[in-house]
Coordinates of C-alpha atoms in Angstrom, one line a residue:
M1 CA 0.0 0.0 0.0
R2 CA 1.4 3.4 -0.9
T3 CA 1.3 6.5 1.2
A4 CA 0.5 10.0 -0.1
A5 CA 3.6 11.7 -1.5
S6 CA 5.5 13.9 1.0
L7 CA 6.0 17.6 0.4
P8 CA 9.7 17.2 -0.7
V9 CA 8.7 14.7 -3.3
K10 CA 6.0 17.1 -4.6
D11 CA 8.6 19.9 -4.8
L12 CA 11.1 17.7 -6.7
A13 CA 8.3 16.5 -9.0
K14 CA 7.4 20.1 -9.9
K15 CA 11.1 20.9 -10.4
Y16 CA 11.9 18.0 -12.8
S17 CA 8.6 18.2 -14.6
D18 CA 9.4 21.8 -15.6
K19 CA 12.9 20.9 -16.7
L20 CA 11.8 17.8 -18.6
E21 CA 8.6 19.4 -19.8
C22 CA 6.6 16.4 -18.6
C23 CA 3.3 16.0 -16.7
E24 CA 3.9 16.8 -13.0
N25 CA 1.6 14.0 -11.8
E26 CA 3.5 11.4 -13.9
V27 CA 6.8 12.5 -12.6
E28 CA 5.4 12.5 -9.0
K29 CA 4.1 8.9 -9.5
I30 CA 7.5 7.6 -10.7
M31 CA 9.4 9.3 -7.9
E32 CA 6.9 7.8 -5.3
E33 CA 7.6 4.3 -6.8
I34 CA 11.3 4.9 -6.5
R35 CA 10.9 5.9 -2.9
C36 CA 8.7 2.9 -2.0
K37 CA 11.2 0.5 -3.7
A38 CA 14.0 2.1 -1.7
I39 CA 12.1 1.5 1.6
E40 CA 11.3 -2.1 0.4
R41 CA 14.9 -2.8 -0.4
G42 CA 16.0 -1.4 3.0
T43 CA 13.5 -3.7 4.7
G44 CA 14.7 -6.7 2.7
N45 CA 18.3 -5.9 3.6
E46 CA 17.4 -5.9 7.3
N47 CA 15.6 -9.2 6.9
Y48 CA 18.6 -10.7 5.1
K49 CA 21.0 -9.6 7.8
R50 CA 18.7 -11.1 10.5
T51 CA 17.7 -14.4 8.8
G52 CA 20.2 -15.1 6.0
I53 CA 17.3 -15.4 3.5
A54 CA 18.1 -13.5 0.3
T55 CA 15.7 -12.0 -2.3
I56 CA 16.3 -12.7 -6.0
E57 CA 14.6 -10.8 -8.7
V58 CA 13.5 -13.3 -11.3
F59 CA 12.9 -12.2 -14.9
L60 CA 10.6 -14.6 -16.7
P61 CA 10.0 -15.2 -20.4
A62 CA 7.5 -12.8 -22.0
R63 CA 5.1 -15.6 -23.0
L64 CA 4.0 -16.2 -19.3
K65 CA 2.4 -12.7 -19.2
K66 CA 3.1 -12.5 -15.5
G67 CA 5.2 -9.3 -15.6
R68 CA 8.8 -9.7 -16.4
K69 CA 10.0 -9.3 -12.8
N70 CA 9.1 -11.5 -9.8
L71 CA 10.7 -11.9 -6.4
L72 CA 11.9 -15.2 -4.9
E73 CA 13.3 -15.8 -1.4
T74 CA 16.0 -18.4 -0.8
R75 CA 19.1 -19.1 1.2
L76 CA 22.5 -18.8 -0.5
N77 CA 24.0 -22.1 0.8
I78 CA 21.8 -24.2 -1.5
P79 CA 23.2 -25.7 -4.8
G80 CA 22.2 -24.3 -8.1
R81 CA 20.1 -27.4 -8.9
E82 CA 17.8 -26.6 -5.9
L83 CA 17.3 -23.0 -7.1
R84 CA 16.4 -24.2 -10.5
S85 CA 13.9 -26.7 -9.0
L86 CA 12.4 -23.9 -6.9
I87 CA 12.0 -21.6 -9.8
A88 CA 10.5 -24.4 -12.0
K89 CA 8.0 -25.3 -9.2
T90 CA 7.1 -21.7 -8.4
F91 CA 6.5 -20.4 -11.9
G92 CA 5.3 -23.6 -13.7
F93 CA 8.3 -24.7 -15.8
Q94 CA 9.6 -28.2 -16.6
E95 CA 12.8 -28.3 -14.6
N96 CA 15.0 -29.9 -17.3
Y97 CA 14.0 -27.3 -19.9
I98 CA 15.1 -24.0 -18.4
K99 CA 18.5 -22.3 -18.0
I100 CA 19.1 -19.6 -15.4
F101 CA 21.6 -16.7 -15.9
I102 CA 22.9 -14.6 -13.0
N103 CA 25.5 -11.9 -13.3
K104 CA 25.7 -12.8 -17.1
K105 CA 26.8 -16.3 -16.2
Q106 CA 24.9 -19.6 -16.5
L107 CA 23.9 -21.0 -13.1
Q108 CA 26.0 -24.1 -12.3
L109 CA 23.8 -26.8 -10.8
G110 CA 26.4 -28.6 -8.6
E111 CA 27.9 -25.5 -6.9
T112 CA 26.2 -23.4 -4.1
L113 CA 24.8 -20.0 -4.9
K114 CA 27.3 -18.4 -2.6
D115 CA 30.3 -20.0 -4.3
Q116 CA 28.9 -18.7 -7.6
G117 CA 28.9 -15.1 -6.4
V118 CA 25.1 -14.9 -6.0
T119 CA 24.2 -12.2 -3.5
H120 CA 21.1 -10.6 -1.9
N121 CA 19.0 -8.5 -4.4
V122 CA 20.7 -10.1 -7.4
K123 CA 18.8 -10.4 -10.7
A124 CA 18.2 -13.8 -12.4
M125 CA 17.0 -14.3 -15.9
V126 CA 15.1 -17.5 -16.9
L127 CA 15.6 -18.8 -20.4
E128 CA 13.1 -21.5 -21.5
L129 CA 14.4 -24.2 -23.8
Q130 CA 12.3 -25.8 -26.6
Q131 CA 11.2 -29.3 -25.5
P132 CA 12.0 -31.9 -28.2
E133 CA 9.0 -33.5 -29.9
E134 CA 10.3 -37.0 -28.9
D135 CA 10.4 -36.0 -25.3
M136 CA 6.9 -34.5 -25.5
R137 CA 5.6 -37.8 -27.0
K138 CA 7.3 -39.7 -24.2
N139 CA 5.7 -37.4 -21.6
V140 CA 2.3 -37.9 -23.2
Q141 CA 2.9 -41.7 -23.3
V142 CA 3.9 -41.7 -19.6
E143 CA 0.9 -39.7 -18.6
E144 CA -1.4 -42.1 -20.6
E145 CA 0.2 -45.1 -18.9
E146 CA -0.2 -43.6 -15.5
Q147 CA -3.9 -42.9 -16.2
N148 CA -4.4 -46.5 -17.5
E149 CA -2.6 -47.8 -14.4
A150 CA -4.8 -45.7 -12.1
K151 CA -7.9 -47.0 -13.9
L152 CA -6.7 -50.6 -13.7
K153 CA -6.0 -50.1 -10.0
E154 CA -9.5 -48.7 -9.5
K155 CA -11.1 -51.6 -11.3
K156 CA -9.1 -54.1 -9.2
I157 CA -10.3 -52.4 -6.0
E158 CA -13.9 -52.4 -7.3
R159 CA -13.8 -56.1 -8.2
T160 CA -12.3 -56.9 -4.8
K161 CA -15.1 -55.0 -3.1
R162 CA -17.8 -56.7 -5.1
G163 CA -16.4 -60.2 -4.7
L164 CA -16.1 -59.8 -0.9
E165 CA -19.6 -58.4 -0.6
I166 CA -20.9 -61.5 -2.4
L167 CA -19.0 -63.9 -0.2
A168 CA -20.1 -62.0 2.9
E169 CA -23.7 -62.3 1.8
R170 CA -23.2 -66.0 1.3
A171 CA -22.0 -66.3 4.9
E172 CA -25.4 -64.9 6.0
M173 CA -27.3 -67.3 3.6
V174 CA -27.8 -71.0 3.7
V175 CA -25.5 -72.5 1.1
D176 CA -24.4 -76.1 0.3
P177 CA -20.7 -76.1 1.4
E178 CA -19.9 -78.8 -1.2
T179 CA -21.1 -76.7 -4.1
T180 CA -21.0 -73.0 -3.2
P181 CA -17.8 -71.1 -2.2
Y182 CA -18.3 -69.0 1.0
L183 CA -16.1 -67.5 3.7
D184 CA -16.0 -68.9 7.2
I185 CA -14.3 -67.7 10.3
A186 CA -12.2 -70.0 12.5
N187 CA -10.3 -69.7 15.7
Q188 CA -6.6 -70.6 16.3
T189 CA -7.5 -74.4 16.3
G190 CA -9.3 -74.2 13.0
R191 CA -12.8 -74.5 14.3
S192 CA -15.6 -72.2 13.2
I193 CA -16.5 -69.4 15.7
R194 CA -20.1 -68.6 16.5
I195 CA -20.5 -64.9 15.8
P196 CA -23.6 -62.7 16.4
P197 CA -25.3 -62.1 13.0
S198 CA -25.0 -58.3 13.5
E199 CA -21.2 -58.6 13.5
R200 CA -20.6 -61.6 11.2
K201 CA -20.8 -59.7 7.9
A202 CA -18.5 -56.9 9.1
L203 CA -15.9 -59.5 10.3
V204 CA -16.1 -61.5 7.1
L205 CA -15.5 -58.4 5.1
A206 CA -12.7 -57.3 7.4
M207 CA -10.9 -60.6 7.1
G208 CA -11.6 -60.8 3.3
Y209 CA -10.1 -57.4 2.7
H210 CA -7.1 -58.3 4.8
E211 CA -6.4 -61.5 2.9
K212 CA -6.7 -59.6 -0.4
G213 CA -4.4 -56.8 0.8
R214 CA -1.9 -59.4 1.9
A215 CA -2.0 -61.0 -1.5
F216 CA -1.1 -57.6 -3.0
L217 CA 1.6 -57.2 -0.4
K218 CA 3.2 -60.5 -1.5
R219 CA 3.3 -59.1 -5.1
K220 CA 4.7 -55.9 -3.8
E221 CA 1.7 -53.9 -5.1
Y222 CA 1.7 -51.6 -2.1
G223 CA -0.4 -48.9 -3.7
I224 CA -3.3 -51.3 -4.2
A225 CA -2.7 -53.2 -1.0
L226 CA -3.0 -50.2 1.3
P227 CA -6.6 -49.3 0.4
C228 CA -7.7 -52.9 1.0
L229 CA -5.9 -53.0 4.3
L230 CA -7.5 -49.7 5.4
D231 CA -10.9 -51.0 4.4
A232 CA -10.2 -54.1 6.5
D233 CA -9.3 -51.9 9.5
R234 CA -12.6 -50.0 9.0
Y235 CA -14.7 -53.1 9.1
F236 CA -12.8 -54.6 12.1
C237 CA -13.7 -51.4 14.0
E238 CA -17.4 -52.4 13.6
C239 CA -16.8 -55.6 15.7
C240 CA -16.8 -55.7 19.4
P241 CA -13.4 -55.7 21.2
E242 CA -14.2 -59.0 23.0
L243 CA -14.4 -60.7 19.6
L244 CA -11.1 -59.3 18.4
D245 CA -9.3 -60.6 21.5
T246 CA -10.0 -64.2 20.4
V247 CA -8.1 -63.9 17.1
D248 CA -4.8 -62.3 16.2
N249 CA -5.9 -61.0 12.8
Y250 CA -6.5 -57.4 13.9
A251 CA -3.0 -57.2 15.3
V252 CA -1.4 -58.7 12.2
L253 CA -3.4 -56.2 10.1
Q254 CA -1.9 -53.2 12.0
L255 CA 1.6 -54.6 11.2
D256 CA 0.7 -55.0 7.5
I257 CA -0.6 -51.4 7.3
V258 CA 2.5 -50.0 8.8
W259 CA 4.7 -52.1 6.5
C260 CA 2.8 -50.5 3.6
Y261 CA 3.4 -47.0 5.0
F262 CA 7.1 -47.5 5.1
R263 CA 7.3 -49.3 1.7
L264 CA 5.4 -46.4 0.1
G265 CA 7.6 -43.8 1.9
Q266 CA 4.6 -42.2 3.6
L267 CA 6.5 -40.5 6.4
E268 CA 3.6 -38.3 7.1
C269 CA 1.9 -41.4 8.6
L270 CA 4.6 -41.8 11.4
D271 CA 2.1 -40.8 14.1
D272 CA -0.5 -43.2 12.9
A273 CA 2.2 -45.9 12.5
E274 CA 3.1 -45.5 16.2
K275 CA -0.6 -45.8 17.2
K276 CA -1.0 -48.9 15.1
L277 CA 2.1 -50.6 16.4
N278 CA 1.1 -49.9 20.0
L279 CA -2.4 -51.3 19.2
A280 CA -0.8 -54.4 17.7
Q281 CA 1.3 -55.1 20.8
K282 CA -1.8 -54.7 23.0
C283 CA -3.8 -57.1 20.8
F284 CA -1.1 -59.7 20.8
K285 CA -1.0 -59.6 24.6
N286 CA -4.8 -60.0 24.8
C287 CA -4.9 -62.7 22.3
Y288 CA -1.8 -64.8 23.2
G289 CA -1.8 -64.0 27.0
E290 CA 1.1 -62.8 29.1
N291 CA 4.3 -64.5 28.0
H292 CA 2.2 -66.3 25.4
Q293 CA 0.8 -68.8 27.9
R294 CA -2.6 -68.8 26.3
L295 CA -1.1 -69.6 22.9
V296 CA 1.1 -72.4 24.3
H297 CA -2.0 -73.9 26.0
I298 CA -3.9 -73.9 22.7
K299 CA -1.2 -74.9 20.2
G300 CA 1.5 -76.4 22.4
N301 CA 4.2 -74.0 21.2
C302 CA 4.7 -70.4 20.1
G303 CA 7.6 -70.8 17.7
K304 CA 5.7 -69.8 14.6
E305 CA 4.1 -66.7 16.1
K306 CA 7.5 -65.3 17.1
I307 CA 7.8 -64.1 13.5
L308 CA 5.0 -61.6 14.2
F309 CA 7.0 -60.1 17.1
L310 CA 10.1 -59.9 14.9
R311 CA 8.1 -57.8 12.4
L312 CA 6.7 -55.7 15.3
Y313 CA 10.1 -55.0 16.7
L314 CA 11.5 -54.3 13.2
L315 CA 8.8 -51.8 12.4
Q316 CA 9.1 -50.1 15.9
G317 CA 12.8 -49.8 15.2
I318 CA 12.3 -48.2 11.8
R319 CA 9.6 -45.8 13.1
N320 CA 11.8 -44.7 16.0
Y321 CA 14.8 -44.1 13.7
L322 CA 12.7 -42.0 11.3
S323 CA 11.3 -40.0 14.2
G324 CA 14.9 -39.3 15.4
N325 CA 14.8 -41.6 18.5
G326 CA 18.2 -43.4 17.9
E327 CA 18.4 -45.2 21.3
E328 CA 14.9 -46.6 21.1
A329 CA 15.5 -47.6 17.5
F330 CA 18.6 -49.5 18.4
E331 CA 16.8 -51.3 21.2
Y332 CA 14.0 -52.5 19.0
L333 CA 16.2 -53.4 16.0
N334 CA 18.5 -55.4 18.4
K335 CA 15.4 -57.3 19.6
A336 CA 14.4 -58.0 16.0
Q337 CA 18.0 -59.2 15.2
Q338 CA 18.0 -61.6 18.2
L339 CA 14.6 -63.1 17.1
F340 CA 15.9 -63.4 13.5
K341 CA 18.9 -65.5 14.7
E342 CA 16.4 -67.7 16.7
L343 CA 14.0 -68.1 13.8
Y344 CA 16.6 -68.5 11.0
I345 CA 16.2 -72.0 9.3
D346 CA 19.0 -74.1 7.9
P347 CA 18.2 -74.6 4.2
T348 CA 19.4 -78.2 4.4
K349 CA 16.7 -79.0 7.0
V350 CA 14.0 -77.6 4.7
D351 CA 15.4 -79.8 1.8
N352 CA 15.2 -82.8 4.1
L353 CA 11.5 -82.2 4.7
L354 CA 10.9 -81.4 1.0
Q355 CA 12.2 -84.9 0.2
L356 CA 9.6 -86.3 2.6
G357 CA 6.9 -84.8 0.4
F358 CA 6.1 -81.6 2.4
T359 CA 5.9 -78.2 0.9
A360 CA 8.5 -75.5 1.6
Q361 CA 5.9 -73.5 3.6
E362 CA 5.0 -76.5 5.7
A363 CA 8.7 -77.2 6.3
R364 CA 9.4 -73.7 7.5
L365 CA 6.3 -73.6 9.8
G366 CA 7.0 -77.0 11.2
L367 CA 10.7 -76.4 11.9
R368 CA 9.9 -73.1 13.7
A369 CA 7.3 -74.9 15.8
C370 CA 9.7 -77.6 16.8
D371 CA 12.9 -75.4 17.4
G372 CA 14.6 -76.7 14.2
N373 CA 14.3 -80.5 14.9
V374 CA 13.6 -82.2 11.5
D375 CA 12.0 -85.4 13.0
H376 CA 9.8 -83.5 15.3
A377 CA 8.8 -81.1 12.6
A378 CA 7.8 -84.0 10.2
A379 CA 5.6 -85.5 13.0
H380 CA 4.2 -82.1 13.8
I381 CA 3.2 -81.4 10.2
T382 CA 1.6 -84.8 9.7
N383 CA -0.4 -84.6 13.0
R384 CA -1.5 -81.1 12.3
K385 CA -2.7 -82.0 8.8
E386 CA -4.7 -84.9 10.2
E387 CA -6.2 -82.7 12.9
L388 CA -7.2 -80.1 10.3
D389 CA -8.7 -82.6 7.9
Q390 CA -10.8 -84.0 10.8
I391 CA -11.9 -80.5 11.8
K392 CA -12.8 -79.6 8.3
K393 CA -14.8 -82.8 7.9
E394 CA -16.7 -82.0 11.2
E395 CA -17.3 -78.4 10.1
R396 CA -18.7 -79.5 6.7
E397 CA -21.0 -82.1 8.4
K398 CA -22.2 -79.4 10.9
K399 CA -22.9 -77.0 8.0
K400 CA -24.8 -79.7 6.1
R401 CA -26.8 -80.6 9.2
R402 CA -27.8 -77.0 9.6
L403 CA -28.8 -76.8 6.0
E404 CA -30.9 -79.9 6.4
N405 CA -32.5 -78.6 9.6
I406 CA -33.4 -75.3 7.8
N407 CA -34.8 -77.1 4.9
T408 CA -37.0 -79.2 7.3
L409 CA -38.4 -76.0 8.9
K410 CA -38.9 -74.5 5.4
E411 CA -40.9 -77.6 4.4
M412 CA -43.1 -77.0 7.5
G413 CA -43.9 -73.5 6.1
Y414 CA -41.3 -71.3 7.9
S415 CA -39.2 -68.8 6.0
T416 CA -35.4 -69.2 5.7
H417 CA -34.8 -66.3 7.9
A418 CA -37.1 -67.5 10.6
A419 CA -35.6 -71.0 10.5
K420 CA -32.1 -69.6 10.8
Q421 CA -33.0 -67.3 13.7
A422 CA -34.7 -70.2 15.6
L423 CA -31.9 -72.6 15.1
H424 CA -29.4 -70.0 16.2
Q425 CA -31.3 -69.4 19.4
A426 CA -31.6 -73.2 19.9
S427 CA -27.8 -73.8 19.3
G428 CA -28.7 -75.9 16.2
N429 CA -31.2 -78.3 18.0
L430 CA -34.1 -78.8 15.5
D431 CA -36.7 -79.8 18.2
E432 CA -35.9 -76.8 20.3
A433 CA -36.0 -74.5 17.3
L434 CA -39.5 -75.8 16.5
K435 CA -40.6 -75.1 20.0
I436 CA -39.3 -71.5 19.7
L437 CA -41.2 -71.0 16.5
L438 CA -44.4 -72.3 17.9
S439 CA -44.0 -70.2 21.0
N440 CA -43.2 -67.1 18.9
P441 CA -45.5 -67.2 15.8
Q442 CA -44.5 -63.6 15.0
M443 CA -41.2 -65.0 13.9
C444 CA -42.9 -66.3 10.8
W445 CA -42.6 -62.7 9.5
L446 CA -38.8 -63.0 9.6
N447 CA -37.9 -63.1 5.9
D448 CA -35.9 -61.2 3.4
S449 CA -38.8 -58.8 2.5
D450 CA -40.6 -56.2 4.4
P451 CA -43.3 -58.0 6.6
Q452 CA -45.7 -55.1 6.1
T453 CA -45.8 -55.9 2.3
N454 CA -46.0 -59.6 2.7
N455 CA -48.8 -60.2 5.2
H456 CA -51.6 -59.1 2.8
Q457 CA -53.3 -62.0 1.2
E458 CA -56.5 -62.8 -0.6
S459 CA -59.2 -64.7 1.2
P460 CA -58.1 -68.3 2.0
S461 CA -59.7 -71.1 0.0
Q462 CA -62.8 -72.8 1.4
E463 CA -61.0 -76.1 1.2
S464 CA -58.2 -74.9 3.5
I465 CA -60.8 -73.6 6.0
D466 CA -62.7 -76.9 5.9
Q467 CA -59.4 -78.8 6.7
L468 CA -58.9 -76.7 9.9
V469 CA -62.6 -77.0 10.9
Y470 CA -62.3 -80.8 10.4
M471 CA -59.4 -80.8 12.8
G472 CA -61.7 -79.2 15.4
F473 CA -60.9 -75.5 15.1
D474 CA -63.5 -72.7 15.0
T475 CA -64.3 -71.4 11.5
V476 CA -63.6 -67.8 12.3
A477 CA -60.2 -68.7 14.0
A478 CA -59.4 -71.0 11.1
E479 CA -60.0 -68.3 8.5
A480 CA -58.0 -65.7 10.5
A481 CA -55.1 -68.0 11.0
L482 CA -55.0 -68.8 7.3
R483 CA -55.0 -65.1 6.4
V484 CA -52.0 -64.5 8.7
F485 CA -50.0 -67.5 7.4
R486 CA -50.8 -66.8 3.8
G487 CA -52.9 -69.9 3.3
N488 CA -50.3 -72.3 4.9
V489 CA -52.5 -74.9 6.6
Q490 CA -49.7 -76.6 8.5
L491 CA -48.5 -73.3 10.1
A492 CA -52.0 -72.2 10.9
S493 CA -52.9 -75.6 12.5
Q494 CA -49.7 -75.7 14.6
T495 CA -50.2 -72.1 15.9
L496 CA -53.9 -72.6 16.7
A497 CA -53.1 -75.9 18.5
H498 CA -50.2 -74.4 20.4
N499 CA -52.4 -71.4 21.5
G500 CA -55.6 -73.3 22.6
G501 CA -57.5 -72.9 19.3
S502 CA -57.1 -69.1 18.8
L503 CA -54.5 -66.7 17.5
P504 CA -52.3 -64.9 20.0
P505 CA -53.2 -61.1 20.3
D506 CA -50.2 -59.8 18.3
L507 CA -51.2 -61.9 15.3
Q508 CA -54.9 -61.1 15.4
L509 CA -54.1 -57.5 14.3
S510 CA -52.2 -59.0 11.3
A511 CA -55.3 -61.0 10.4
D512 CA -57.5 -57.9 10.5
D513 CA -55.0 -56.0 8.3
S514 CA -54.7 -58.8 5.7
S515 CA -58.5 -59.0 5.2
S516 CA -58.6 -55.5 3.8
T517 CA -55.8 -55.5 1.2
P518 CA -55.3 -57.8 -1.7
S519 CA -51.9 -59.3 -2.4
T520 CA -49.6 -58.4 -5.2
S521 CA -47.2 -60.9 -6.8
P522 CA -43.9 -59.8 -8.3
S523 CA -43.5 -60.1 -12.0
D524 CA -40.7 -62.1 -13.6
S525 CA -37.8 -60.1 -15.0
A526 CA -37.3 -60.3 -18.7
G527 CA -33.7 -59.3 -18.6
T528 CA -32.2 -62.8 -19.0
S529 CA -29.2 -61.8 -21.0
S530 CA -28.3 -59.0 -18.6
A531 CA -28.7 -61.2 -15.6
S532 CA -26.5 -63.8 -17.2
T533 CA -23.7 -61.2 -17.8
D534 CA -24.0 -59.9 -14.2
E535 CA -23.7 -63.5 -12.9
D536 CA -20.5 -64.1 -15.0
M537 CA -19.0 -60.9 -13.6
E538 CA -19.9 -61.8 -10.1
T539 CA -18.4 -65.3 -10.6
E540 CA -15.2 -63.7 -11.9
A541 CA -15.0 -61.3 -8.9
V542 CA -15.6 -64.2 -6.4
N543 CA -12.9 -66.3 -8.1
E544 CA -10.4 -63.5 -7.9
I545 CA -10.9 -63.3 -4.1
L546 CA -10.8 -67.1 -3.7
E547 CA -7.5 -67.4 -5.7
D548 CA -5.8 -65.0 -3.3
I549 CA -7.0 -66.8 -0.1
P550 CA -4.1 -69.0 0.9
E551 CA -4.7 -72.8 1.3
H552 CA -2.6 -73.0 4.5
E553 CA -4.4 -71.5 7.5
E554 CA -1.0 -70.3 8.9
D555 CA 0.2 -68.6 5.7
Y556 CA 0.4 -65.3 7.6
L557 CA 3.1 -66.8 9.9
D558 CA 5.3 -68.0 7.1
S559 CA 8.2 -65.9 5.8
T560 CA 11.7 -66.6 4.4
L561 CA 12.8 -63.5 6.4
E562 CA 14.8 -62.3 3.4
D563 CA 13.3 -58.8 3.4
E564 CA 13.4 -58.6 7.2
E565 CA 17.2 -59.6 7.3
I566 CA 18.0 -56.8 4.8
L567 CA 16.0 -54.1 6.7
I568 CA 17.4 -55.1 10.1
A569 CA 21.0 -54.8 8.8
E570 CA 20.2 -51.6 6.9
Y571 CA 18.7 -49.7 9.8
L572 CA 21.2 -51.0 12.3
S573 CA 23.9 -49.5 10.1
Y574 CA 22.1 -46.2 10.1
V575 CA 21.8 -46.1 13.8
E576 CA 25.5 -47.1 14.2
N577 CA 26.6 -44.3 11.9
I578 CA 24.6 -41.8 14.0
K579 CA 26.3 -43.1 17.1
S580 CA 29.8 -42.9 15.6
A581 CA 29.1 -39.3 14.3
T582 CA 27.9 -38.3 17.8
K583 CA 31.0 -39.7 19.5
K584 CA 33.3 -37.8 17.1
N585 CA 31.5 -34.5 17.8

């Protein structure tokens, strides 16, 4: 903002305008600008003396239409390359296609500004070079490839989401385990866990996203893995804490997310990394028990799970190093190194087990469970496979029995949802489930549609009414019951018999409502071709998920430790270098 010209400036303006035969106001305006620039320069000089930050006047090419002169602040101890990068970023150039001239000399990229005689208030001229057509084509090609890659990444994430939603829905449905793929949740012994229906879908989605994210991690596709892992974290948060204490998945997920952060170089996530690592440590303690006693009680050993603590200590070491906490970093990295030595496997022992017909993964897991003893590892792997085969057989039979029980109740006229709910309350006992349904006839309305739109039926047939009357029920009660149960004679008779020949009060209202409104039946869809295409896409999405779910239930505990070995050595050397430099100073 400019101030009104002072009296001396007015006098000088009048004097020079007379001599130069110019307009007094124009001369006064020019002299005022000179005065303001002198003040501005003086202020800049004071600032430079106080902070060491110099001002450079940058003259840009005329095509930019920004005014030929612009100011840029910088320190003089930076190399010329950094100034070129700053100018390119500030004024919108491609860094490799500009040259900078200061004091009639081209700026040298490798030398500091100070060494090249650059001073405060110096003038710099930017010369823009013509970009070769070949380079322009390459840049366009690179941009197109990046866009295609981003679209492909987005499609992968969308397919993952759809496939997991389908599998999660199947977990809520009644499916034949022999013919329809679905996701189930098991504890550390391999047996299915009973989960409240309100949380089951969220947990299935959480674990599904986690497995898909881990598959991308193995392929080192960290940019796609991270969104999947973060989605898994979101769904895990919808589950109750007590449930998460029974499985170690949530703790392992935190490690995988932090691993992604570091692999992607997302240093801005250091604070979140610290929270997630602390949460992982807490979850491991809750799940495995103090000193792993709960884990040992369940599995008989904790050798395989130690690999998770190696990763935890390694990631804590890296985080502390990047946060400038050298002592803490050394402590955690040292812990990780000790565990690495303990978990390292002699390749010849793996080969011995391979010759016995086991896979490399089974060999590593078995040797770590048995402290490196080959004979014990062979016996352990064999016994574990037999146990799991038996558990899988029992789980399949249990699933089939549940399916049979639900079909039995459906044949009696109950909806799938009502049958599932009753069996859940009865812990799978068919007779108890039937008693529950008879004692709670309102459960008949538990189905996939809105009960308010499904309890409206036309008048029952006279034949159905006569059947109930023949059984000894009152005509009015018989007709009301048939209206409520949409003409199902079996359900109507069971309910009337269970309630002394009449409907319970809460169902009498439904009977009154149903007598006033006719039913509507849904029309069949004509879009056969479209439905077939959608089904194919859904099958493809599901298959992509199933392909990435590992066959071995302890896949997350298996590692060759090659990456971990490199990182431990790398960050320990960084810490040692800092220690050496500190001692010298």
